[in-house]
Amino acid sequence: MSIEYALFENHVTSDPNDYAGIVQVSGSAAGDDLVQDIIDQGSTVTKPDILAVTADLLLALQRRLEMGQRVNFFGVVDCFPRIKGVFDGPTDPWDPARHKVDVGCNPGSQLRDAVQAGATVERVDALKPSPNLIQFHDFTSDTNNDTASVGGPGQIVGSRLKFDAAKADEGIYFLPTGGGAAVKVDMVTYNKPGRLDFTVPATLVPGTYHLEVRARQGKPPAGADTRELRIGRLDATLTV
């Protein structure tokens, strides 16, 4: 499978013809996925054994970092301890409220070299960032991506969801699947990029609806706002 990338205008340089290749991430994998990959590759080691060894390795890594050491984790990643926070002068003592130990990491040379040698790439069309609705939860019916209870609390989780409530064309909308006017949500209690909490409009009539979030992306300009309105739609129809 190739690494997909898209070209976007490079705002770091002054040349309007400069574009940068940005990887379009195809998904995510967790530890269990990697363990399953090891098994699928033909390993005779069982999943519990792999998980046990992995846990021991992470504990050993943690202890080395706590000793103030830099650790090369099998060529996969270089980890090192570091201090975060500001000290008020050369004699300022450690203050847990202002200072903390953190961990820094860089890709290991072995992994970097292997990926550079083995990866293939494919250019795809650049997709403009827009609200990404992953799930709608209806608290009244305690269902996900299924029912919308009029007058009840609802929640959308996803990414790039935050909108400017001061702009009349931004917000959360219910659209009848059979056509007709969109109904805008007027009671929003939480408006952040990863989550929206709101009250399902009491004016919705029985039927099925699409759920959309409309918002402009990026930092508002100092002058006139010429940013494009972007629309994200939940990949499910809701029944009222």
Coordinates of C-alpha atoms in Angstrom, one line a residue:
M1 CA 0.0 0.0 0.0
S2 CA 1.4 3.4 -1.0
I3 CA 1.7 6.5 1.1
E4 CA -0.7 9.0 -0.3
Y5 CA 0.2 12.7 -0.4
A6 CA -1.3 15.8 -1.7
L7 CA 0.2 19.1 -2.7
F8 CA -0.6 22.3 -0.8
E9 CA 0.6 25.9 -1.3
N10 CA 3.7 26.4 0.8
H11 CA 3.2 29.6 2.8
V12 CA 6.7 29.4 4.4
T13 CA 8.3 30.7 1.2
S14 CA 7.5 33.8 -0.8
D15 CA 7.3 32.0 -4.1
P16 CA 3.6 31.4 -5.1
N17 CA 4.6 28.4 -7.1
D18 CA 6.1 26.6 -4.2
Y19 CA 4.0 23.6 -3.0
A20 CA 4.6 21.2 -0.2
G21 CA 3.7 17.5 -0.2
I22 CA 1.6 16.6 2.8
V23 CA 0.9 13.0 3.7
Q24 CA -2.8 12.1 3.8
V25 CA -2.9 9.7 6.7
S26 CA -4.9 6.6 5.8
G27 CA -5.7 5.4 9.3
S28 CA -4.2 4.6 12.7
A29 CA -2.9 1.5 14.5
A30 CA -2.6 0.7 18.1
G31 CA -0.4 -1.8 20.0
D32 CA -2.9 -4.7 19.5
D33 CA -2.8 -4.1 15.7
L34 CA 1.0 -4.4 15.7
V35 CA 0.9 -7.5 17.8
Q36 CA -1.6 -9.0 15.3
D37 CA 0.8 -8.0 12.4
I38 CA 3.6 -10.0 14.2
I39 CA 1.3 -13.0 14.4
D40 CA 0.2 -12.7 10.8
Q41 CA 3.8 -12.6 9.7
G42 CA 4.2 -16.1 10.9
S43 CA 5.6 -15.7 14.4
T44 CA 5.2 -18.7 16.7
V45 CA 5.1 -16.5 19.7
T46 CA 1.6 -16.2 21.2
K47 CA -0.2 -12.9 21.7
P48 CA 0.0 -13.0 25.5
D49 CA 3.7 -13.6 25.3
I50 CA 4.2 -10.6 22.9
L51 CA 2.1 -8.4 25.1
A52 CA 4.0 -9.4 28.2
V53 CA 7.4 -8.8 26.6
T54 CA 6.2 -5.4 25.3
A55 CA 5.1 -4.4 28.8
D56 CA 8.5 -5.4 30.2
L57 CA 10.3 -3.4 27.5
L58 CA 8.2 -0.3 28.2
L59 CA 8.9 -0.6 31.9
A60 CA 12.6 -0.9 31.3
L61 CA 12.5 2.1 29.0
Q62 CA 10.7 4.1 31.6
R63 CA 13.3 3.2 34.3
R64 CA 16.2 4.2 32.1
L65 CA 14.6 7.6 31.4
E66 CA 14.0 8.1 35.1
M67 CA 17.7 7.5 35.6
G68 CA 18.4 10.4 33.2
Q69 CA 19.6 8.3 30.3
R70 CA 19.0 8.6 26.6
V71 CA 17.6 5.4 25.1
N72 CA 17.9 4.1 21.6
F73 CA 14.8 1.8 21.5
F74 CA 16.0 -0.8 19.0
G75 CA 16.5 1.7 16.2
V76 CA 12.8 2.6 16.3
V77 CA 12.9 5.7 18.4
D78 CA 15.5 7.7 20.4
C79 CA 14.0 8.8 23.8
F80 CA 15.5 11.2 26.2
P81 CA 14.3 13.0 29.4
R82 CA 13.9 16.8 29.4
I83 CA 12.7 19.5 31.7
K84 CA 9.8 21.8 31.0
G85 CA 9.0 25.1 32.7
V86 CA 10.7 28.4 33.3
F87 CA 13.2 29.0 36.2
D88 CA 13.4 32.5 37.7
G89 CA 17.2 32.9 37.7
P90 CA 20.1 30.5 38.3
T91 CA 19.2 29.7 41.9
D92 CA 15.4 29.2 41.5
P93 CA 14.5 25.9 43.1
W94 CA 12.4 23.2 41.6
D95 CA 8.7 23.9 41.9
P96 CA 6.3 21.1 40.9
A97 CA 3.6 23.7 40.1
R98 CA 5.9 25.3 37.4
H99 CA 8.3 22.6 36.4
K100 CA 7.9 19.0 35.3
V101 CA 9.9 16.2 33.7
D102 CA 8.9 15.4 30.2
V103 CA 10.1 12.9 27.5
G104 CA 11.4 13.8 24.1
C105 CA 11.6 11.4 21.2
N106 CA 13.1 11.4 17.7
P107 CA 12.7 8.7 15.0
G108 CA 15.4 6.1 15.1
S109 CA 17.8 5.9 12.2
Q110 CA 17.1 2.3 11.6
L111 CA 13.4 2.8 11.2
R112 CA 13.8 6.0 9.2
D113 CA 16.2 4.3 6.8
A114 CA 14.0 1.3 6.4
V115 CA 10.9 3.4 5.6
Q116 CA 12.7 5.6 3.2
A117 CA 14.0 2.6 1.3
G118 CA 10.8 0.6 1.3
A119 CA 8.0 3.1 1.0
T120 CA 6.2 3.9 -2.2
V121 CA 4.1 7.1 -2.7
E122 CA 1.1 8.1 -4.7
R123 CA -0.1 11.7 -5.3
V124 CA -3.8 12.3 -4.6
D125 CA -6.1 15.3 -4.9
A126 CA -5.7 17.8 -2.1
L127 CA -8.8 17.8 0.1
K128 CA -9.7 21.0 1.9
P129 CA -10.0 20.6 5.6
S130 CA -13.6 20.6 6.8
P131 CA -15.6 19.6 9.9
N132 CA -15.3 15.8 10.4
L133 CA -18.3 14.4 12.2
I134 CA -17.5 10.9 13.6
Q135 CA -20.4 10.2 15.9
F136 CA -23.6 11.7 17.1
H137 CA -24.8 10.6 20.6
D138 CA -28.5 11.1 21.6
F139 CA -28.6 11.1 25.4
T140 CA -32.4 10.7 25.6
S141 CA -32.4 7.4 23.7
D142 CA -28.8 6.5 24.6
T143 CA -28.0 5.7 20.9
N144 CA -25.2 6.6 18.5
N145 CA -25.8 7.6 14.9
D146 CA -29.4 6.5 15.0
T147 CA -32.0 8.6 16.7
A148 CA -32.4 12.4 17.5
S149 CA -34.8 13.1 20.3
V150 CA -36.4 16.6 19.9
G151 CA -35.7 18.9 22.7
G152 CA -33.1 16.5 24.2
P153 CA -29.4 16.8 24.6
G154 CA -27.1 15.7 21.8
Q155 CA -23.4 15.5 21.3
I156 CA -21.1 15.4 18.2
V157 CA -17.6 14.1 18.4
G158 CA -15.0 14.4 15.7
S159 CA -12.4 17.0 14.6
R160 CA -12.4 20.5 13.2
L161 CA -15.9 21.0 14.6
K162 CA -15.6 24.4 16.3
F163 CA -17.6 27.2 14.5
D164 CA -18.0 30.9 15.0
A165 CA -21.4 31.3 16.7
A166 CA -21.4 35.0 15.7
K167 CA -21.6 34.1 12.0
A168 CA -25.1 33.4 10.8
D169 CA -24.1 30.7 8.3
E170 CA -22.0 28.7 10.7
G171 CA -23.3 26.1 13.1
I172 CA -25.1 22.8 13.4
Y173 CA -27.9 21.9 11.0
F174 CA -30.5 19.2 10.5
L175 CA -31.4 18.6 6.9
P176 CA -34.5 16.6 5.9
T177 CA -33.3 13.7 3.7
G178 CA -36.3 14.2 1.4
G179 CA -35.6 17.8 0.8
G180 CA -36.7 21.0 2.5
A181 CA -35.3 23.8 4.6
A182 CA -32.4 23.1 7.0
V183 CA -33.1 23.5 10.7
K184 CA -30.3 25.3 12.6
V185 CA -29.5 24.4 16.2
D186 CA -29.8 27.5 18.4
M187 CA -28.8 26.0 21.7
V188 CA -25.1 25.0 21.8
T189 CA -23.5 24.6 25.3
Y190 CA -20.0 23.3 24.2
N191 CA -18.2 24.4 21.1
K192 CA -14.7 22.9 20.7
P193 CA -12.8 21.3 17.8
G194 CA -13.3 17.8 19.1
R195 CA -16.8 18.0 20.6
L196 CA -20.1 19.9 20.3
D197 CA -22.8 19.7 22.9
F198 CA -26.3 21.0 22.0
T199 CA -30.0 20.7 22.3
V200 CA -31.8 19.0 19.4
P201 CA -34.3 21.5 18.0
A202 CA -37.8 21.0 19.3
T203 CA -39.1 22.2 15.9
L204 CA -38.0 19.1 14.0
V205 CA -40.9 17.1 12.6
P206 CA -40.8 13.3 12.4
G207 CA -38.7 11.9 9.6
T208 CA -35.1 11.3 8.7
Y209 CA -32.3 13.9 8.7
H210 CA -28.7 14.5 7.7
L211 CA -26.6 16.2 10.4
E212 CA -24.1 18.8 9.3
V213 CA -21.6 21.2 10.8
R214 CA -20.8 24.3 8.8
A215 CA -17.6 26.3 9.7
R216 CA -14.7 28.2 8.4
Q217 CA -11.3 26.7 9.0
G218 CA -8.2 28.4 10.1
K219 CA -7.4 31.6 12.0
P220 CA -9.7 34.5 11.0
P221 CA -7.9 37.2 9.0
A222 CA -7.3 40.7 10.4
G223 CA -9.4 42.3 7.7
A224 CA -12.4 41.0 5.7
D225 CA -13.1 37.3 6.3
T226 CA -12.8 35.7 2.8
R227 CA -12.4 32.2 4.1
E228 CA -14.6 29.6 2.4
L229 CA -17.5 28.1 4.4
R230 CA -16.8 24.3 4.8
I231 CA -19.5 21.7 5.4
G232 CA -19.0 18.3 7.1
R233 CA -21.8 15.7 7.2
L234 CA -22.3 12.8 9.5
D235 CA -22.0 9.5 7.6
A236 CA -25.4 8.3 8.9
T237 CA -29.0 9.4 8.8
L238 CA -30.9 10.2 12.0
T239 CA -34.5 9.4 12.7
V240 CA -36.6 11.9 14.6

